[in-house]
Amino acid sequence: VFVTACGPPGPRALLAGRRLLDAGQADSALAELKTATRLLPTNAAAWNYLGLAYHRSGQWTNAAEAYSHALRLDRDLLEARFNLGCLWLEQDKLDAAKSEFTAYTLRRGNAVEGWLKLGAAQLRGRETSNAEKSFREALRVEANNVEALNGIGLVQLQRNRPRDAAESFTEALKLQPD
């Protein structure tokens, strides 16, 4: 469905907000996405994008509220779960982050980004066994994922296994020398 300038104002504001987000203009996107959620109050995707705009603008409380509102409207909106998990991880709310990333990976088992974020949250919480499993799952999905190899190296360092860590880091550097 294509929405043009003469289309309904709610979808038009949503598309304009998404374009601004894609262009890296989160602050400008806020006005459009606020309009979209006012005109489309039951549109979970609009609330998720509003959360993303708040998140990128550093307004974390508003971001959490918008993501949560999106999930109340659609519990299966996995993008909102992922985004909320990222917000919690950035704020070092590890249990909440792990919960969102676990829900995400249960539904999207082949989404490498979910496994990487779950592994990062587990690693920060010093859950080395779980973190290693998550990073290995990321490698199952994408065999040469540098971030997963680096994560496994960090797990090995936490376990005081520097030789194994060096092997993981070396493998990552072979794939991405910079």
JSON list of N, CA and C in Angstrom, two decimals, residues 71-117:
[
{"chain": "A", "resi": 71, "resn": "LEU", "atom": "N", "xyz": [3.62, -3.07, 23.08]},
{"chain": "A", "resi": 71, "resn": "LEU", "atom": "CA", "xyz": [3.48, -4.48, 23.46]},
{"chain": "A", "resi": 71, "resn": "LEU", "atom": "C", "xyz": [2.13, -4.77, 24.11]},
{"chain": "A", "resi": 72, "resn": "ARG", "atom": "N", "xyz": [1.53, -3.79, 24.75]},
{"chain": "A", "resi": 72, "resn": "ARG", "atom": "CA", "xyz": [0.17, -3.99, 25.26]},
{"chain": "A", "resi": 72, "resn": "ARG", "atom": "C", "xyz": [-0.81, -4.14, 24.10]},
{"chain": "A", "resi": 73, "resn": "LEU", "atom": "N", "xyz": [-0.55, -3.41, 23.02]},
{"chain": "A", "resi": 73, "resn": "LEU", "atom": "CA", "xyz": [-1.41, -3.49, 21.84]},
{"chain": "A", "resi": 73, "resn": "LEU", "atom": "C", "xyz": [-1.17, -4.77, 21.05]},
{"chain": "A", "resi": 74, "resn": "ASP", "atom": "N", "xyz": [0.09, -5.21, 21.01]},
{"chain": "A", "resi": 74, "resn": "ASP", "atom": "CA", "xyz": [0.44, -6.40, 20.24]},
{"chain": "A", "resi": 74, "resn": "ASP", "atom": "C", "xyz": [1.60, -7.11, 20.94]},
{"chain": "A", "resi": 75, "resn": "ARG", "atom": "N", "xyz": [1.28, -8.10, 21.75]},
{"chain": "A", "resi": 75, "resn": "ARG", "atom": "CA", "xyz": [2.30, -8.83, 22.51]},
{"chain": "A", "resi": 75, "resn": "ARG", "atom": "C", "xyz": [3.31, -9.53, 21.60]},
{"chain": "A", "resi": 76, "resn": "ASP", "atom": "N", "xyz": [2.94, -9.76, 20.36]},
{"chain": "A", "resi": 76, "resn": "ASP", "atom": "CA", "xyz": [3.80, -10.47, 19.42]},
{"chain": "A", "resi": 76, "resn": "ASP", "atom": "C", "xyz": [4.65, -9.55, 18.55]},
{"chain": "A", "resi": 77, "resn": "LEU", "atom": "N", "xyz": [4.65, -8.26, 18.84]},
{"chain": "A", "resi": 77, "resn": "LEU", "atom": "CA", "xyz": [5.47, -7.32, 18.06]},
{"chain": "A", "resi": 77, "resn": "LEU", "atom": "C", "xyz": [6.92, -7.46, 18.51]},
{"chain": "A", "resi": 78, "resn": "LEU", "atom": "N", "xyz": [7.62, -8.36, 17.86]},
{"chain": "A", "resi": 78, "resn": "LEU", "atom": "CA", "xyz": [8.97, -8.71, 18.31]},
{"chain": "A", "resi": 78, "resn": "LEU", "atom": "C", "xyz": [9.96, -7.56, 18.19]},
{"chain": "A", "resi": 79, "resn": "GLU", "atom": "N", "xyz": [9.74, -6.67, 17.25]},
{"chain": "A", "resi": 79, "resn": "GLU", "atom": "CA", "xyz": [10.63, -5.51, 17.11]},
{"chain": "A", "resi": 79, "resn": "GLU", "atom": "C", "xyz": [10.59, -4.67, 18.38]},
{"chain": "A", "resi": 80, "resn": "ALA", "atom": "N", "xyz": [9.39, -4.52, 18.97]},
{"chain": "A", "resi": 80, "resn": "ALA", "atom": "CA", "xyz": [9.28, -3.75, 20.21]},
{"chain": "A", "resi": 80, "resn": "ALA", "atom": "C", "xyz": [9.99, -4.47, 21.36]},
{"chain": "A", "resi": 81, "resn": "ARG", "atom": "N", "xyz": [9.90, -5.80, 21.39]},
{"chain": "A", "resi": 81, "resn": "ARG", "atom": "CA", "xyz": [10.63, -6.57, 22.42]},
{"chain": "A", "resi": 81, "resn": "ARG", "atom": "C", "xyz": [12.13, -6.35, 22.28]},
{"chain": "A", "resi": 82, "resn": "PHE", "atom": "N", "xyz": [12.62, -6.44, 21.05]},
{"chain": "A", "resi": 82, "resn": "PHE", "atom": "CA", "xyz": [14.04, -6.26, 20.80]},
{"chain": "A", "resi": 82, "resn": "PHE", "atom": "C", "xyz": [14.47, -4.84, 21.21]},
{"chain": "A", "resi": 83, "resn": "ASN", "atom": "N", "xyz": [13.70, -3.84, 20.78]},
{"chain": "A", "resi": 83, "resn": "ASN", "atom": "CA", "xyz": [14.05, -2.45, 21.09]},
{"chain": "A", "resi": 83, "resn": "ASN", "atom": "C", "xyz": [14.02, -2.19, 22.59]},
{"chain": "A", "resi": 84, "resn": "LEU", "atom": "N", "xyz": [13.02, -2.74, 23.28]},
{"chain": "A", "resi": 84, "resn": "LEU", "atom": "CA", "xyz": [12.94, -2.57, 24.73]},
{"chain": "A", "resi": 84, "resn": "LEU", "atom": "C", "xyz": [14.12, -3.28, 25.40]},
{"chain": "A", "resi": 85, "resn": "GLY", "atom": "N", "xyz": [14.48, -4.45, 24.90]},
{"chain": "A", "resi": 85, "resn": "GLY", "atom": "CA", "xyz": [15.66, -5.15, 25.43]},
{"chain": "A", "resi": 85, "resn": "GLY", "atom": "C", "xyz": [16.92, -4.32, 25.28]},
{"chain": "A", "resi": 86, "resn": "CYS", "atom": "N", "xyz": [17.07, -3.68, 24.11]},
{"chain": "A", "resi": 86, "resn": "CYS", "atom": "CA", "xyz": [18.24, -2.82, 23.89]},
{"chain": "A", "resi": 86, "resn": "CYS", "atom": "C", "xyz": [18.25, -1.65, 24.87]},
{"chain": "A", "resi": 87, "resn": "LEU", "atom": "N", "xyz": [17.08, -1.06, 25.10]},
{"chain": "A", "resi": 87, "resn": "LEU", "atom": "CA", "xyz": [16.98, 0.05, 26.06]},
{"chain": "A", "resi": 87, "resn": "LEU", "atom": "C", "xyz": [17.40, -0.41, 27.45]},
{"chain": "A", "resi": 88, "resn": "TRP", "atom": "N", "xyz": [16.87, -1.56, 27.88]},
{"chain": "A", "resi": 88, "resn": "TRP", "atom": "CA", "xyz": [17.22, -2.06, 29.22]},
{"chain": "A", "resi": 88, "resn": "TRP", "atom": "C", "xyz": [18.71, -2.41, 29.30]},
{"chain": "A", "resi": 89, "resn": "LEU", "atom": "N", "xyz": [19.26, -2.98, 28.24]},
{"chain": "A", "resi": 89, "resn": "LEU", "atom": "CA", "xyz": [20.69, -3.32, 28.25]},
{"chain": "A", "resi": 89, "resn": "LEU", "atom": "C", "xyz": [21.54, -2.05, 28.38]},
{"chain": "A", "resi": 90, "resn": "GLU", "atom": "N", "xyz": [21.17, -1.01, 27.64]},
{"chain": "A", "resi": 90, "resn": "GLU", "atom": "CA", "xyz": [21.90, 0.26, 27.72]},
{"chain": "A", "resi": 90, "resn": "GLU", "atom": "C", "xyz": [21.84, 0.86, 29.12]},
{"chain": "A", "resi": 91, "resn": "GLN", "atom": "N", "xyz": [20.75, 0.61, 29.82]},
{"chain": "A", "resi": 91, "resn": "GLN", "atom": "CA", "xyz": [20.59, 1.14, 31.17]},
{"chain": "A", "resi": 91, "resn": "GLN", "atom": "C", "xyz": [21.08, 0.17, 32.24]},
{"chain": "A", "resi": 92, "resn": "ASP", "atom": "N", "xyz": [21.67, -0.92, 31.81]},
{"chain": "A", "resi": 92, "resn": "ASP", "atom": "CA", "xyz": [22.22, -1.94, 32.71]},
{"chain": "A", "resi": 92, "resn": "ASP", "atom": "C", "xyz": [21.14, -2.61, 33.56]},
{"chain": "A", "resi": 93, "resn": "LYS", "atom": "N", "xyz": [19.92, -2.69, 33.03]},
{"chain": "A", "resi": 93, "resn": "LYS", "atom": "CA", "xyz": [18.83, -3.44, 33.68]},
{"chain": "A", "resi": 93, "resn": "LYS", "atom": "C", "xyz": [18.83, -4.83, 33.05]},
{"chain": "A", "resi": 94, "resn": "LEU", "atom": "N", "xyz": [19.78, -5.63, 33.52]},
{"chain": "A", "resi": 94, "resn": "LEU", "atom": "CA", "xyz": [20.11, -6.88, 32.85]},
{"chain": "A", "resi": 94, "resn": "LEU", "atom": "C", "xyz": [18.99, -7.91, 32.88]},
{"chain": "A", "resi": 95, "resn": "ASP", "atom": "N", "xyz": [18.31, -8.05, 34.01]},
{"chain": "A", "resi": 95, "resn": "ASP", "atom": "CA", "xyz": [17.22, -9.03, 34.07]},
{"chain": "A", "resi": 95, "resn": "ASP", "atom": "C", "xyz": [16.11, -8.69, 33.09]},
{"chain": "A", "resi": 96, "resn": "ALA", "atom": "N", "xyz": [15.74, -7.42, 33.03]},
{"chain": "A", "resi": 96, "resn": "ALA", "atom": "CA", "xyz": [14.70, -7.00, 32.10]},
{"chain": "A", "resi": 96, "resn": "ALA", "atom": "C", "xyz": [15.17, -7.19, 30.66]},
{"chain": "A", "resi": 97, "resn": "ALA", "atom": "N", "xyz": [16.43, -6.86, 30.38]},
{"chain": "A", "resi": 97, "resn": "ALA", "atom": "CA", "xyz": [16.97, -7.03, 29.03]},
{"chain": "A", "resi": 97, "resn": "ALA", "atom": "C", "xyz": [16.97, -8.50, 28.63]},
{"chain": "A", "resi": 98, "resn": "LYS", "atom": "N", "xyz": [17.43, -9.36, 29.53]},
{"chain": "A", "resi": 98, "resn": "LYS", "atom": "CA", "xyz": [17.46, -10.80, 29.22]},
{"chain": "A", "resi": 98, "resn": "LYS", "atom": "C", "xyz": [16.07, -11.34, 28.96]},
{"chain": "A", "resi": 99, "resn": "SER", "atom": "N", "xyz": [15.11, -10.86, 29.72]},
{"chain": "A", "resi": 99, "resn": "SER", "atom": "CA", "xyz": [13.73, -11.30, 29.52]},
{"chain": "A", "resi": 99, "resn": "SER", "atom": "C", "xyz": [13.23, -10.95, 28.12]},
{"chain": "A", "resi": 100, "resn": "GLU", "atom": "N", "xyz": [13.47, -9.72, 27.69]},
{"chain": "A", "resi": 100, "resn": "GLU", "atom": "CA", "xyz": [13.01, -9.30, 26.35]},
{"chain": "A", "resi": 100, "resn": "GLU", "atom": "C", "xyz": [13.76, -10.03, 25.24]},
{"chain": "A", "resi": 101, "resn": "PHE", "atom": "N", "xyz": [15.07, -10.20, 25.39]},
{"chain": "A", "resi": 101, "resn": "PHE", "atom": "CA", "xyz": [15.84, -10.89, 24.36]},
{"chain": "A", "resi": 101, "resn": "PHE", "atom": "C", "xyz": [15.51, -12.38, 24.32]},
{"chain": "A", "resi": 102, "resn": "THR", "atom": "N", "xyz": [15.20, -12.96, 25.46]},
{"chain": "A", "resi": 102, "resn": "THR", "atom": "CA", "xyz": [14.79, -14.37, 25.48]},
{"chain": "A", "resi": 102, "resn": "THR", "atom": "C", "xyz": [13.47, -14.53, 24.74]},
{"chain": "A", "resi": 103, "resn": "ALA", "atom": "N", "xyz": [12.51, -13.65, 25.01]},
{"chain": "A", "resi": 103, "resn": "ALA", "atom": "CA", "xyz": [11.23, -13.70, 24.30]},
{"chain": "A", "resi": 103, "resn": "ALA", "atom": "C", "xyz": [11.45, -13.53, 22.79]},
{"chain": "A", "resi": 104, "resn": "TYR", "atom": "N", "xyz": [12.36, -12.64, 22.43]},
{"chain": "A", "resi": 104, "resn": "TYR", "atom": "CA", "xyz": [12.65, -12.40, 21.02]},
{"chain": "A", "resi": 104, "resn": "TYR", "atom": "C", "xyz": [13.27, -13.64, 20.36]},
{"chain": "A", "resi": 105, "resn": "THR", "atom": "N", "xyz": [14.27, -14.22, 21.01]},
{"chain": "A", "resi": 105, "resn": "THR", "atom": "CA", "xyz": [14.97, -15.36, 20.40]},
{"chain": "A", "resi": 105, "resn": "THR", "atom": "C", "xyz": [14.11, -16.63, 20.38]},
{"chain": "A", "resi": 106, "resn": "LEU", "atom": "N", "xyz": [13.17, -16.74, 21.31]},
{"chain": "A", "resi": 106, "resn": "LEU", "atom": "CA", "xyz": [12.26, -17.89, 21.29]},
{"chain": "A", "resi": 106, "resn": "LEU", "atom": "C", "xyz": [11.41, -17.88, 20.02]},
{"chain": "A", "resi": 107, "resn": "ARG", "atom": "N", "xyz": [11.06, -16.70, 19.56]},
{"chain": "A", "resi": 107, "resn": "ARG", "atom": "CA", "xyz": [10.23, -16.58, 18.36]},
{"chain": "A", "resi": 107, "resn": "ARG", "atom": "C", "xyz": [11.04, -16.43, 17.09]},
{"chain": "A", "resi": 108, "resn": "ARG", "atom": "N", "xyz": [12.22, -15.85, 17.21]},
{"chain": "A", "resi": 108, "resn": "ARG", "atom": "CA", "xyz": [13.08, -15.64, 16.05]},
{"chain": "A", "resi": 108, "resn": "ARG", "atom": "C", "xyz": [14.43, -16.30, 16.31]},
{"chain": "A", "resi": 109, "resn": "GLY", "atom": "N", "xyz": [14.43, -17.62, 16.26]},
{"chain": "A", "resi": 109, "resn": "GLY", "atom": "CA", "xyz": [15.63, -18.38, 16.57]},
{"chain": "A", "resi": 109, "resn": "GLY", "atom": "C", "xyz": [16.76, -18.20, 15.58]},
{"chain": "A", "resi": 110, "resn": "ASN", "atom": "N", "xyz": [16.46, -17.69, 14.41]},
{"chain": "A", "resi": 110, "resn": "ASN", "atom": "CA", "xyz": [17.50, -17.49, 13.40]},
{"chain": "A", "resi": 110, "resn": "ASN", "atom": "C", "xyz": [17.88, -16.02, 13.24]},
{"chain": "A", "resi": 111, "resn": "ALA", "atom": "N", "xyz": [17.55, -15.21, 14.22]},
{"chain": "A", "resi": 111, "resn": "ALA", "atom": "CA", "xyz": [17.90, -13.79, 14.19]},
{"chain": "A", "resi": 111, "resn": "ALA", "atom": "C", "xyz": [19.17, -13.58, 15.01]},
{"chain": "A", "resi": 112, "resn": "VAL", "atom": "N", "xyz": [20.27, -13.45, 14.32]},
{"chain": "A", "resi": 112, "resn": "VAL", "atom": "CA", "xyz": [21.58, -13.37, 14.98]},
{"chain": "A", "resi": 112, "resn": "VAL", "atom": "C", "xyz": [21.64, -12.20, 15.96]},
{"chain": "A", "resi": 113, "resn": "GLU", "atom": "N", "xyz": [21.00, -11.07, 15.63]},
{"chain": "A", "resi": 113, "resn": "GLU", "atom": "CA", "xyz": [21.08, -9.91, 16.51]},
{"chain": "A", "resi": 113, "resn": "GLU", "atom": "C", "xyz": [20.47, -10.18, 17.88]},
{"chain": "A", "resi": 114, "resn": "GLY", "atom": "N", "xyz": [19.44, -11.01, 17.94]},
{"chain": "A", "resi": 114, "resn": "GLY", "atom": "CA", "xyz": [18.84, -11.35, 19.23]},
{"chain": "A", "resi": 114, "resn": "GLY", "atom": "C", "xyz": [19.78, -12.17, 20.09]},
{"chain": "A", "resi": 115, "resn": "TRP", "atom": "N", "xyz": [20.44, -13.15, 19.48]},
{"chain": "A", "resi": 115, "resn": "TRP", "atom": "CA", "xyz": [21.39, -13.98, 20.23]},
{"chain": "A", "resi": 115, "resn": "TRP", "atom": "C", "xyz": [22.58, -13.16, 20.71]},
{"chain": "A", "resi": 116, "resn": "LEU", "atom": "N", "xyz": [23.04, -12.23, 19.87]},
{"chain": "A", "resi": 116, "resn": "LEU", "atom": "CA", "xyz": [24.17, -11.39, 20.28]},
{"chain": "A", "resi": 116, "resn": "LEU", "atom": "C", "xyz": [23.82, -10.51, 21.47]},
{"chain": "A", "resi": 117, "resn": "LYS", "atom": "N", "xyz": [22.65, -9.90, 21.42]},
{"chain": "A", "resi": 117, "resn": "LYS", "atom": "CA", "xyz": [22.22, -9.03, 22.53]},
{"chain": "A", "resi": 117, "resn": "LYS", "atom": "C", "xyz": [21.96, -9.85, 23.80]}
]
